PDB file of C-alpha atoms and ligand atoms in Angstrom:
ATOM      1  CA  UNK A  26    -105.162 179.302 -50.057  1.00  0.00           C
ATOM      2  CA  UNK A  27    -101.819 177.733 -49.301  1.00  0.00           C
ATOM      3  CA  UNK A  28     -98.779 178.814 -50.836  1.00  0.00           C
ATOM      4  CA  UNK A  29     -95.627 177.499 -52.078  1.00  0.00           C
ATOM      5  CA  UNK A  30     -92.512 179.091 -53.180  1.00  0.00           C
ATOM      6  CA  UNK A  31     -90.156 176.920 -55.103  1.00  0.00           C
ATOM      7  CA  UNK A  32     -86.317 176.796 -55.543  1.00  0.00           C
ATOM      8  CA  UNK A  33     -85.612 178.744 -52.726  1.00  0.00           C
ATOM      9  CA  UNK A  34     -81.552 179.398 -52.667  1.00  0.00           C
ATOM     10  CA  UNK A  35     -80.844 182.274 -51.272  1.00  0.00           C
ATOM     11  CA  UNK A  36     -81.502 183.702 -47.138  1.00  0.00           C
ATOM     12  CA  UNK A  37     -82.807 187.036 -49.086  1.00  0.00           C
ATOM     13  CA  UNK A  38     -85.519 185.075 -50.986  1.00  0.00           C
ATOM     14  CA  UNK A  39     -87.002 182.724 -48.079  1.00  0.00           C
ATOM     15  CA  UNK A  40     -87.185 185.980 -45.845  1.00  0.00           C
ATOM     16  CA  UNK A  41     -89.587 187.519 -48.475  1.00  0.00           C
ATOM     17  CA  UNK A  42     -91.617 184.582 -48.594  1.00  0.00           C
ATOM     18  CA  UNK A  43     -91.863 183.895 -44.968  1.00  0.00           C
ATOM     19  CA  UNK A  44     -92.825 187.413 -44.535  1.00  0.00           C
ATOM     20  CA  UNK A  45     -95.092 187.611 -47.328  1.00  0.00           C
ATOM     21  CA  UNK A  46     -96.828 185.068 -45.831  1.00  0.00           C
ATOM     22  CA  UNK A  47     -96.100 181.823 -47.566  1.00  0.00           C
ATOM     23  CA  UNK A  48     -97.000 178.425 -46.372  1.00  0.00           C
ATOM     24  CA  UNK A  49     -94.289 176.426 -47.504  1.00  0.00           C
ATOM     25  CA  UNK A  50     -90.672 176.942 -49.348  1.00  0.00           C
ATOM     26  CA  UNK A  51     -89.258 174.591 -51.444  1.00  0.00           C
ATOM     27  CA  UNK A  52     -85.502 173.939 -51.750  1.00  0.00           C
ATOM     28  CA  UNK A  53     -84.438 171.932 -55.170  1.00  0.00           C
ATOM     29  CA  UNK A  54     -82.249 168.793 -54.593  1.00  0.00           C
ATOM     30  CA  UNK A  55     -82.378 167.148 -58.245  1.00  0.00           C
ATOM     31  CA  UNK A  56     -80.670 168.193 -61.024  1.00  0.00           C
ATOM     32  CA  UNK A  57     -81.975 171.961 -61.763  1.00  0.00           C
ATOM     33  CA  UNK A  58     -80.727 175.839 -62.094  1.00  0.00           C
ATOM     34  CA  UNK A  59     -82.340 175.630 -58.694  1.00  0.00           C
ATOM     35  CA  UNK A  60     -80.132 173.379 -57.295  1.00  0.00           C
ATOM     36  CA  UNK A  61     -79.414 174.330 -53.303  1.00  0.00           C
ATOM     37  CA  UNK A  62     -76.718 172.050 -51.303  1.00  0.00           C
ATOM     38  CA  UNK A  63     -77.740 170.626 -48.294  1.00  0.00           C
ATOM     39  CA  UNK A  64     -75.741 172.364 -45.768  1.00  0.00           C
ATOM     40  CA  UNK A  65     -76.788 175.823 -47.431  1.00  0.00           C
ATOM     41  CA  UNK A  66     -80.369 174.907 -47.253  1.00  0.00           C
ATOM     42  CA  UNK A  67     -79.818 173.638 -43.801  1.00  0.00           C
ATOM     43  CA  UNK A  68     -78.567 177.762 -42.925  1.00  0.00           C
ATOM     44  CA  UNK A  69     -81.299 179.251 -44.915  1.00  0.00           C
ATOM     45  CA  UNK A  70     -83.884 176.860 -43.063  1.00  0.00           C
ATOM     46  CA  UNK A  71     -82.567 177.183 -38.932  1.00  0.00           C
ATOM     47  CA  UNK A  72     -84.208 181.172 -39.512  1.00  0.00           C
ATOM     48  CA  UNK A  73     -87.543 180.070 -41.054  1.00  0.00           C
ATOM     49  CA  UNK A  74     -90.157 180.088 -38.529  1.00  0.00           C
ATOM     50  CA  UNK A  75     -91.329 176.522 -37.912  1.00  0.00           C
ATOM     51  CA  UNK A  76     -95.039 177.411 -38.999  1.00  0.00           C
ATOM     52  CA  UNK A  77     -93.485 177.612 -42.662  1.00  0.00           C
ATOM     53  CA  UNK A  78     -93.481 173.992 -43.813  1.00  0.00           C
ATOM     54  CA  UNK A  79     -89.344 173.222 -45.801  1.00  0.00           C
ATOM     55  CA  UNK A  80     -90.121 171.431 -48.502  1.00  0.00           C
ATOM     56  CA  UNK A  81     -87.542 169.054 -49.829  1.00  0.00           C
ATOM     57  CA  UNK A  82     -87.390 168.381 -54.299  1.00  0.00           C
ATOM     58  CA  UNK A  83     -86.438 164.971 -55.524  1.00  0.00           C
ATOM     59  CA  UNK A  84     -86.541 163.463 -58.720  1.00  0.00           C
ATOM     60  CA  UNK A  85     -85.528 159.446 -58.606  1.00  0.00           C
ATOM     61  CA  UNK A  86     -83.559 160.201 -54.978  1.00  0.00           C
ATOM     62  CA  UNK A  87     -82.425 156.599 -53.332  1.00  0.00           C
ATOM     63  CA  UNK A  88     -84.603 156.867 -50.381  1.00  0.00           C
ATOM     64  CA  UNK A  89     -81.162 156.901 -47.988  1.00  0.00           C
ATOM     65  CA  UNK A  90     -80.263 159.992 -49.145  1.00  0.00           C
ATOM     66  CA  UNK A  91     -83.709 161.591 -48.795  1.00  0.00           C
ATOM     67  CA  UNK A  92     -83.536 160.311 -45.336  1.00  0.00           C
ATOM     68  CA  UNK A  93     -80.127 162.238 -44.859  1.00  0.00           C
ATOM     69  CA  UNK A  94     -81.240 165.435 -46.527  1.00  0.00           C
ATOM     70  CA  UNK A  95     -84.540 165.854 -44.147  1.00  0.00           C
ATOM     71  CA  UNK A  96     -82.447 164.857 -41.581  1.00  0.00           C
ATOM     72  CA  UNK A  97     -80.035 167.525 -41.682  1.00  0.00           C
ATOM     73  CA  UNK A  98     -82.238 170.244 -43.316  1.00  0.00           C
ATOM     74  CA  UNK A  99     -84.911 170.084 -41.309  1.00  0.00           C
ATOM     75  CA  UNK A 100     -87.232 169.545 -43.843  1.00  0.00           C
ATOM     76  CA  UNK A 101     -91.191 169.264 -42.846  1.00  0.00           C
ATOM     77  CA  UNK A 102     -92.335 167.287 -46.746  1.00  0.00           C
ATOM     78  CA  UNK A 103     -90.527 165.703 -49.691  1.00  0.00           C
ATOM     79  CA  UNK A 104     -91.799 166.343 -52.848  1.00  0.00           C
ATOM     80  CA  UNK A 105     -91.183 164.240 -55.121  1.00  0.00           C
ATOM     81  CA  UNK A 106     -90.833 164.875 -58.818  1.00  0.00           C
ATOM     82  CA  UNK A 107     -90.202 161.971 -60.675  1.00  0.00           C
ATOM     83  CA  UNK A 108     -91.557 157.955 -61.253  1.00  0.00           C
ATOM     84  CA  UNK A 109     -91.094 156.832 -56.987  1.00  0.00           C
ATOM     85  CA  UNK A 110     -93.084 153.694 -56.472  1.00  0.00           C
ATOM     86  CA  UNK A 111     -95.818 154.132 -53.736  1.00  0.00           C
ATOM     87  CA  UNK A 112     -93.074 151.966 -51.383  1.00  0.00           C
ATOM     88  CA  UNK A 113     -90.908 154.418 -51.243  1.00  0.00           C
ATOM     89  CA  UNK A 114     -92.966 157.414 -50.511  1.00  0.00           C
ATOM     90  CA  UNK A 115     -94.028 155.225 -47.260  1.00  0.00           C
ATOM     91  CA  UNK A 116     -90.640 154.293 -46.460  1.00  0.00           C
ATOM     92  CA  UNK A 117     -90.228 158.007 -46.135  1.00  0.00           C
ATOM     93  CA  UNK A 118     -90.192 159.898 -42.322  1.00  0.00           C
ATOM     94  CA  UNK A 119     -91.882 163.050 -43.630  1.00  0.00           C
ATOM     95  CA  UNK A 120     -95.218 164.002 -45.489  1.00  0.00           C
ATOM     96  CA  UNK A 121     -95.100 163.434 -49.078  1.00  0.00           C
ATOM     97  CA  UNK A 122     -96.454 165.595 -51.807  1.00  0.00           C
ATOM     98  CA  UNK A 123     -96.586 163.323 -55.002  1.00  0.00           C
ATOM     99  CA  UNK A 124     -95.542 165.921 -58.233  1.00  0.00           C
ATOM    100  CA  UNK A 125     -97.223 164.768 -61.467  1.00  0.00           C
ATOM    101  CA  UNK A 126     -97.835 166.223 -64.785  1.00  0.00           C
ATOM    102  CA  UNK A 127    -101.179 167.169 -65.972  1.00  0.00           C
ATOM    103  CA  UNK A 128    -101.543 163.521 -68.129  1.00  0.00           C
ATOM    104  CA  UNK A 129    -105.357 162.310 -67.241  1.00  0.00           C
ATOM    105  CA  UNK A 130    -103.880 159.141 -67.729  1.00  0.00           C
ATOM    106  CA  UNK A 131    -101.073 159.473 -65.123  1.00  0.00           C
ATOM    107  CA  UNK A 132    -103.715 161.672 -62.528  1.00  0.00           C
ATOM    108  CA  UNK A 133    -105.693 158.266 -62.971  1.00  0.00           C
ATOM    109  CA  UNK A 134    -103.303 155.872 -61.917  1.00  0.00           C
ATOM    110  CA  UNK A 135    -102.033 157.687 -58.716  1.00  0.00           C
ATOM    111  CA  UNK A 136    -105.321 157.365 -56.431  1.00  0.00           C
ATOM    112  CA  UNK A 137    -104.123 155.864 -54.072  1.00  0.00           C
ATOM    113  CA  UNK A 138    -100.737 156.944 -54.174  1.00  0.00           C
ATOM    114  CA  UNK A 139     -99.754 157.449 -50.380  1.00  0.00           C
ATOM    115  CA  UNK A 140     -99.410 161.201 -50.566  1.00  0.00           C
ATOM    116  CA  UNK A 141    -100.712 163.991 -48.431  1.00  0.00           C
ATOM    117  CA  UNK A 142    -100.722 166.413 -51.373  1.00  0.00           C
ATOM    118  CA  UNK A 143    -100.550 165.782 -55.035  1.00  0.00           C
ATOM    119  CA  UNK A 144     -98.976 168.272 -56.805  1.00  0.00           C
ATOM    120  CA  UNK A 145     -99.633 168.850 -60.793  1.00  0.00           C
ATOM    121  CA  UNK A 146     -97.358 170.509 -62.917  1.00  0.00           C
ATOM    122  CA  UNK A 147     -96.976 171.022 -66.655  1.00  0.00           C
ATOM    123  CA  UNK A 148     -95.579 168.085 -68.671  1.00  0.00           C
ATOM    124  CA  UNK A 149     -92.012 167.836 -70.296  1.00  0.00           C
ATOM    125  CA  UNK A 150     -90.018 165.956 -72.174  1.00  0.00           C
ATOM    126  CA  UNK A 151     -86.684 167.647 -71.063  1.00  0.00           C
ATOM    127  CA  UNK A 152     -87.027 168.484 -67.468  1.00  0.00           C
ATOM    128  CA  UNK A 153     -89.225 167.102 -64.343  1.00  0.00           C
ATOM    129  CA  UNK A 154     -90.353 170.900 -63.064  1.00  0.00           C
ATOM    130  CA  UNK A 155     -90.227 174.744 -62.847  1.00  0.00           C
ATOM    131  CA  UNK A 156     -90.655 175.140 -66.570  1.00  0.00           C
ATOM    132  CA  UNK A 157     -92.279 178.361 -66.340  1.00  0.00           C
ATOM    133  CA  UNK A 158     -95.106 176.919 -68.774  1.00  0.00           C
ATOM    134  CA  UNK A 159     -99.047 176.392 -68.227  1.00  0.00           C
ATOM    135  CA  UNK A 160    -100.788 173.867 -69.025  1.00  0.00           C
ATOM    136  CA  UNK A 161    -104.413 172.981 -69.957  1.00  0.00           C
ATOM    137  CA  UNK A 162    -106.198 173.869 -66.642  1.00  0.00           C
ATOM    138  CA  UNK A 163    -109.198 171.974 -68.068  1.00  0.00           C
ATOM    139  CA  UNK A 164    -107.689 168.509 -67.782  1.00  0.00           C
ATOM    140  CA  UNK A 165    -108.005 169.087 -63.872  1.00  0.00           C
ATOM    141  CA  UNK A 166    -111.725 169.584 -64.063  1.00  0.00           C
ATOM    142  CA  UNK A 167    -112.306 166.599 -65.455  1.00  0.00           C
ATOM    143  CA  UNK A 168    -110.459 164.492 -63.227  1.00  0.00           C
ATOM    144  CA  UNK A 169    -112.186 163.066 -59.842  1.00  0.00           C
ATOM    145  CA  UNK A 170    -109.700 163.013 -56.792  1.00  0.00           C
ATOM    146  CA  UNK A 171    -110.156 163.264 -52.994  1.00  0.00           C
ATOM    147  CA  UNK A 172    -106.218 164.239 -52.792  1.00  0.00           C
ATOM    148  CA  UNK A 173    -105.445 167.822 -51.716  1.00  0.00           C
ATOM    149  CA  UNK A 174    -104.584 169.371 -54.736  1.00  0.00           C
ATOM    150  CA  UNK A 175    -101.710 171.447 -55.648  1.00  0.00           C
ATOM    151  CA  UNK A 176    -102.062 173.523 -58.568  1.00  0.00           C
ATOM    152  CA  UNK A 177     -98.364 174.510 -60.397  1.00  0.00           C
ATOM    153  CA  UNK A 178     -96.852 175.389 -63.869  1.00  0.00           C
ATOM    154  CA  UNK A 179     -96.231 178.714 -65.005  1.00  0.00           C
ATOM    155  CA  UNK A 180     -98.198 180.456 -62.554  1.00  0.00           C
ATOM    156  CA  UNK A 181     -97.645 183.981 -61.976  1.00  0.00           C
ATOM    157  CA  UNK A 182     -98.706 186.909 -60.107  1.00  0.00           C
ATOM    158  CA  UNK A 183    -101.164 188.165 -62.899  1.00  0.00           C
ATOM    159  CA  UNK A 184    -102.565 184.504 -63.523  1.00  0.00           C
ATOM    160  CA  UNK A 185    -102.701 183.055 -59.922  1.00  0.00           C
ATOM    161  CA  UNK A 186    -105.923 184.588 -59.461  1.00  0.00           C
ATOM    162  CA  UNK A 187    -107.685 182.911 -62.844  1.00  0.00           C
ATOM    163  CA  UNK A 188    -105.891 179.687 -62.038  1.00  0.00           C
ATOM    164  CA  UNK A 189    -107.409 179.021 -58.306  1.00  0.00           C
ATOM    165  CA  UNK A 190    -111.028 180.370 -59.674  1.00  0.00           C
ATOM    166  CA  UNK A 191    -111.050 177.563 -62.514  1.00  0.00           C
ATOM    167  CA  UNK A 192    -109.336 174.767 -60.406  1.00  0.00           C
ATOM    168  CA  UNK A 193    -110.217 175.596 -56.969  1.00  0.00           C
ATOM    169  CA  UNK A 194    -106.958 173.976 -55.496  1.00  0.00           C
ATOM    170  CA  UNK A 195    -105.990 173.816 -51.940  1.00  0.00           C
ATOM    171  CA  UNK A 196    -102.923 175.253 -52.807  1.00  0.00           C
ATOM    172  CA  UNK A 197    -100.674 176.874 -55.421  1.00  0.00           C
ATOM    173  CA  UNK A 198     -96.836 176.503 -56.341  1.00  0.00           C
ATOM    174  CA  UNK A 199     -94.821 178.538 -57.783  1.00  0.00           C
ATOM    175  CA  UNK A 200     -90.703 178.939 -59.000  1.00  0.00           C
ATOM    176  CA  UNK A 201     -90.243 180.823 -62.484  1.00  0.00           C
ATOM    177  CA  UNK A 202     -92.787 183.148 -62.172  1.00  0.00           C
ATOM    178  CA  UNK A 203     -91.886 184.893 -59.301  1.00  0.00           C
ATOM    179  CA  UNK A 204     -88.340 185.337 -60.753  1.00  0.00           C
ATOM    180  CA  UNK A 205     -86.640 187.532 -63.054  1.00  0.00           C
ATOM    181  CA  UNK A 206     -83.608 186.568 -64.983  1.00  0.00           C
ATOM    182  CA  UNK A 207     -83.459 183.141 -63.659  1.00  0.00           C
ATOM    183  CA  UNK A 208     -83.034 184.698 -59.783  1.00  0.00           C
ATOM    184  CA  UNK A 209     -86.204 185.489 -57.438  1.00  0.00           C
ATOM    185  CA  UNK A 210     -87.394 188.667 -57.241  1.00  0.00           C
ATOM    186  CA  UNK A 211     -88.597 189.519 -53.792  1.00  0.00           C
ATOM    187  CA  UNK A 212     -91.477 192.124 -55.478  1.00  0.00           C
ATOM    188  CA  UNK A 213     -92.762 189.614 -57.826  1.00  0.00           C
ATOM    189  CA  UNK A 214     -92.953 186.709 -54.181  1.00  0.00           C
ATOM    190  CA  UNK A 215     -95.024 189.411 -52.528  1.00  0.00           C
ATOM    191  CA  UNK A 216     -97.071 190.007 -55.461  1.00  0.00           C
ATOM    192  CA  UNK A 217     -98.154 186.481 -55.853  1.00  0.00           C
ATOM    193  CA  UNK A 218     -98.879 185.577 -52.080  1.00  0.00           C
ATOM    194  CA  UNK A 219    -100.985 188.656 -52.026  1.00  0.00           C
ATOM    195  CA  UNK A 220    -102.957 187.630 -55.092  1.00  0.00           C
ATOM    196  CA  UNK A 221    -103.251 184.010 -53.917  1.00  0.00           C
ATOM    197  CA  UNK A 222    -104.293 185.198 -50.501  1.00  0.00           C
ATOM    198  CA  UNK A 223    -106.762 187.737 -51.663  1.00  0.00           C
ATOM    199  CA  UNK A 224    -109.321 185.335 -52.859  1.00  0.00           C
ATOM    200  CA  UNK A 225    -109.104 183.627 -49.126  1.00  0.00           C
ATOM    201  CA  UNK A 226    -112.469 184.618 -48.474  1.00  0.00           C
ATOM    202  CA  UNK A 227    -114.745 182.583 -51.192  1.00  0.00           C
ATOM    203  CA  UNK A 228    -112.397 179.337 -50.628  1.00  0.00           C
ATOM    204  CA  UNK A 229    -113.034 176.541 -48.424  1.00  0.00           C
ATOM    205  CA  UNK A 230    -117.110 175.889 -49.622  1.00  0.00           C
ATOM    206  CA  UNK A 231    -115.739 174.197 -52.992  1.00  0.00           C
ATOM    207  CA  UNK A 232    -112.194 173.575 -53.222  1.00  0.00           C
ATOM    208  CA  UNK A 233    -111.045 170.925 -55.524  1.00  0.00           C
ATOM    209  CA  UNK A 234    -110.917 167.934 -52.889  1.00  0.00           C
ATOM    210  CA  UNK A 235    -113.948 168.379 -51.430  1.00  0.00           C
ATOM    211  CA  UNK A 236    -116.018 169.109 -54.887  1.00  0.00           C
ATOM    212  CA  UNK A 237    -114.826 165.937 -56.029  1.00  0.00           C
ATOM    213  CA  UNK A 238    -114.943 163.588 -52.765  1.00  0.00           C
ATOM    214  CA  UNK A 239    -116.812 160.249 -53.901  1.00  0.00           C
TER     215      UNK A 239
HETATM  216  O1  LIG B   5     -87.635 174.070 -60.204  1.00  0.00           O
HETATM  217  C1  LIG B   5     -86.910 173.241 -60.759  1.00  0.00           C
HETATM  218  O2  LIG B   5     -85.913 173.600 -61.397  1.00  0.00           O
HETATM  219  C2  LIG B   5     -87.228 171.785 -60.675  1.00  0.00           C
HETATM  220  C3  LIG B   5     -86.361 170.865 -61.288  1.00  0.00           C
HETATM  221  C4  LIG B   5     -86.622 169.503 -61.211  1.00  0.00           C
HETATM  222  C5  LIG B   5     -87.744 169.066 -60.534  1.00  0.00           C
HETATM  223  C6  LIG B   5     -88.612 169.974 -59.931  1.00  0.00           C
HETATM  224  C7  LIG B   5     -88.379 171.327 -59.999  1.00  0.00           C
HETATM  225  N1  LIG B   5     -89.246 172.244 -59.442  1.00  0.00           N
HETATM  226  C8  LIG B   5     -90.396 171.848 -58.686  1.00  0.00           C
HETATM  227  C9  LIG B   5     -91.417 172.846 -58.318  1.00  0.00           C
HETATM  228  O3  LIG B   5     -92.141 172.617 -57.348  1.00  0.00           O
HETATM  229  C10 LIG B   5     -91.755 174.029 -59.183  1.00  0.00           C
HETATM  230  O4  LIG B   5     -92.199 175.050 -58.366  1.00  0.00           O
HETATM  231  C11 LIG B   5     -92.877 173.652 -60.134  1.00  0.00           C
HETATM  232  O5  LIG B   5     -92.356 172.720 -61.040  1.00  0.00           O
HETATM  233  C12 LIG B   5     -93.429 174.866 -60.909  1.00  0.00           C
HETATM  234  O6  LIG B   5     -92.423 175.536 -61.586  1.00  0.00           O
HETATM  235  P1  LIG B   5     -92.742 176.846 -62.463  1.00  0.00           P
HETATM  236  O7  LIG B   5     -93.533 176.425 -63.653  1.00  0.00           O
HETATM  237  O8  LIG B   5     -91.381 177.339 -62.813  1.00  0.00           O
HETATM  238  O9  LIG B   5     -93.481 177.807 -61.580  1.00  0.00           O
END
């Protein structure tokens, strides 16, 4: 089960991830409590081990600037989070993992969205991600994808678990639940890459992507 840790802003937190065992960390460049500067990012990101993928957050970025960012960052994927036209996640020199909320009517319209992960997170009308909230895991089970699916939204330590048994993702993201106050809390990172990890052995056989292949 991949892993992602979200909002990343501080050396303290991406060392707990990294050694917890995380697969990616994500730094927030859009509007957001989360919000990192480049150049701090940049220092955080030089000591992360180059098997941990830096994951870049963008909602309505000019492509230029994304450019810039992964440029000086370092950063291994964008993500991003709000209405980008399939043109400019090509025009983009990194992988791209394509953030939508759970709307079947949205999921439906992004097959062939040039992505190499989608990522679905709870809808809202007041901010683009890392509201802390679940949503209907159903919805996914009903949808029919061959994208690699990331599974986000109010996960936690104590749900993780239920969530990858019902939608068999590829991978799980996570930012408010593996904080407390509105920082991260290094115990609560652990927790939830050990939980996500711990049900490594009955993956691969039926995760979401391949169940629903056409
Ligand atoms: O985290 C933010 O503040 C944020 C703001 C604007 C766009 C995206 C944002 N986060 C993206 C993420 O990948 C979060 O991890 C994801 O939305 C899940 O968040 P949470 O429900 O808090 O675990």
């Amino acid at each position: 089960m991949l892993v992602k840790i979200c909002g990343i802003t501080t050396r303290e937190a991406a060392i707990a991830a990294v050694e917890a065992g995380a697969d990616f960390i994500g730094f927030v460049f859009a509007e957001s409590k989360r919000k990192i500067t480049p150049a701090k990012a940049a220092e955080i990101a030089k000591n992360v081990p180059v098997s941990v993928k830096k994951v870049g957050v963008f909602v309505n970025e000019k492509p230029l600037v994304m450019r810039e960012i992964a440029s000086e960052v370092g950063l291994d994927f964008i993500q991003l989070h709000g209405d980008e036209s399939s043109v400019t996640a090509e025009s983009l020199p990194v992988e791209i993992i394509k953030a939508l909320p759970a709307e079947k009517q949205l999921l439906a319209q992004h097959d062939d969205y040039p992505c190499d992960y989608l990522l679905v997170d709870t809808p809202s009308k007041s901010v683009r991600g890392g509201t802390g909230k679940t949503f209907d895991w159903d919805v996914l089970n009903e949808w029919k994808t061959n994208k690699k699916l990331i599974l986000a939204g109010g996960l936690t330590p104590e749900n993780v678990q239920q969530a990858i048994k019902k939608v068999k993702p590829v991978g799980v993201d996570v930012s408010s639940g593996v904080e407390t106050d509105g920082k991260k809390d290094i115990e609560k990172i652990r927790q939830f890459i050990k939980r996500a990890k711990e049900r490594e052995d009955e993956k691969h056989e039926n995760i979401h992507h391949a169940q629903f292949t056409r």
